[in-house]
mmCIF file of C-alpha atoms in Angstrom:
data_model
loop_
_atom_site.group_PDB
_atom_site.id
_atom_site.type_symbol
_atom_site.label_atom_id
_atom_site.label_comp_id
_atom_site.label_asym_id
_atom_site.label_seq_id
_atom_site.Cartn_x
_atom_site.Cartn_y
_atom_site.Cartn_z
ATOM 1 C CA MET A 237 11.910 -0.259 15.139
ATOM 2 C CA ASP A 238 12.764 -3.598 16.656
ATOM 3 C CA LYS A 239 13.486 -5.354 13.333
ATOM 4 C CA GLU A 240 15.394 -4.430 10.215
ATOM 5 C CA ILE A 241 12.937 -6.264 7.942
ATOM 6 C CA TYR A 242 9.259 -6.972 8.525
ATOM 7 C CA THR A 243 7.091 -9.522 6.711
ATOM 8 C CA TRP A 244 3.593 -8.746 5.482
ATOM 9 C CA THR A 245 2.116 -10.534 8.517
ATOM 10 C CA ASP A 246 4.135 -8.627 11.151
ATOM 11 C CA LYS A 247 2.461 -5.941 13.242
ATOM 12 C CA ILE A 248 4.022 -2.685 14.353
ATOM 13 C CA ARG A 249 2.587 -1.065 17.477
ATOM 14 C CA PHE A 250 3.326 2.538 18.328
ATOM 15 C CA THR A 251 2.458 5.154 20.930
ATOM 16 C CA ILE A 252 2.152 8.927 20.688
ATOM 17 C CA ILE A 253 1.977 11.034 23.843
ATOM 18 C CA ALA A 254 -0.014 14.163 22.996
ATOM 19 C CA PRO A 255 -1.338 16.109 26.011
ATOM 20 C CA SER A 256 -2.688 18.961 23.890
ATOM 21 C CA TRP A 257 -4.994 16.581 21.974
ATOM 22 C CA ASP A 258 -6.950 15.554 25.082
ATOM 23 C CA ALA A 259 -10.121 17.355 23.929
ATOM 24 C CA ASP A 260 -12.663 15.536 26.111
ATOM 25 C CA ARG A 261 -11.407 15.133 29.668
ATOM 26 C CA ASN A 262 -14.274 12.724 30.437
ATOM 27 C CA GLY A 263 -14.016 10.624 27.283
ATOM 28 C CA ILE A 264 -11.648 8.729 25.032
ATOM 29 C CA ASP A 265 -10.392 10.879 22.167
ATOM 30 C CA SER A 266 -9.092 10.039 18.695
ATOM 31 C CA ILE A 267 -6.489 11.871 16.638
ATOM 32 C CA GLY A 268 -5.300 11.795 13.058
ATOM 33 C CA THR A 269 -8.485 12.283 11.060
ATOM 34 C CA ASP A 270 -9.093 16.047 11.382
ATOM 35 C CA GLU A 271 -8.453 18.050 8.220
ATOM 36 C CA GLY A 272 -5.117 19.818 8.632
ATOM 37 C CA HIS A 273 -3.994 17.318 11.293
ATOM 38 C CA LEU A 274 -3.985 14.042 9.382
ATOM 39 C CA ILE A 275 -1.707 11.150 10.277
ATOM 40 C CA LYS A 276 -0.242 9.382 7.261
ATOM 41 C CA ILE A 277 1.521 6.002 7.476
ATOM 42 C CA THR A 278 3.824 5.453 4.492
ATOM 43 C CA THR A 279 6.066 2.675 3.187
ATOM 44 C CA SER A 280 8.078 2.647 -0.001
ATOM 45 C CA GLU A 281 5.094 1.129 -1.831
ATOM 46 C CA HIS A 282 1.879 2.036 0.032
ATOM 47 C CA SER A 283 0.306 4.592 2.340
ATOM 48 C CA LEU A 284 -2.631 4.851 4.743
ATOM 49 C CA GLU A 285 -4.250 8.245 5.155
ATOM 50 C CA PRO A 286 -5.925 9.342 7.278
ATOM 51 C CA TYR A 287 -4.806 7.027 10.073
ATOM 52 C CA LYS A 288 -6.721 7.221 13.337
ATOM 53 C CA LEU A 289 -5.121 6.749 16.759
ATOM 54 C CA THR A 290 -7.246 6.192 19.863
ATOM 55 C CA GLU A 291 -6.543 7.342 23.407
ATOM 56 C CA THR A 292 -5.720 4.435 25.719
ATOM 57 C CA ASP A 293 -7.968 5.597 28.576
ATOM 58 C CA THR A 294 -10.061 8.564 29.666
ATOM 59 C CA SER A 295 -7.822 11.635 29.677
ATOM 60 C CA SER A 296 -4.613 9.537 29.475
ATOM 61 C CA ARG A 297 -3.210 11.720 26.657
ATOM 62 C CA VAL A 298 -1.572 8.552 25.280
ATOM 63 C CA PHE A 299 -2.677 7.440 21.816
ATOM 64 C CA THR A 300 -1.832 4.075 20.285
ATOM 65 C CA GLY A 301 -1.988 2.490 16.864
ATOM 66 C CA GLU A 302 -1.080 -0.711 15.089
ATOM 67 C CA ILE A 303 -0.280 -1.433 11.476
#
């Protein structure tokens, strides 16, 4: 993280490199919403689940998100 404390209006951007989740070599994939492979974003007071990440480009194997 680039800050120790974030305000409610700050955004956090993150990247996950996941070559094995490139299911459609000709399309843009999403991860995080399949049962058994959910992504959960959690703070001390709230959580988001499931949280979907989208591939940055066709077959890039790089998935990004923002909260």
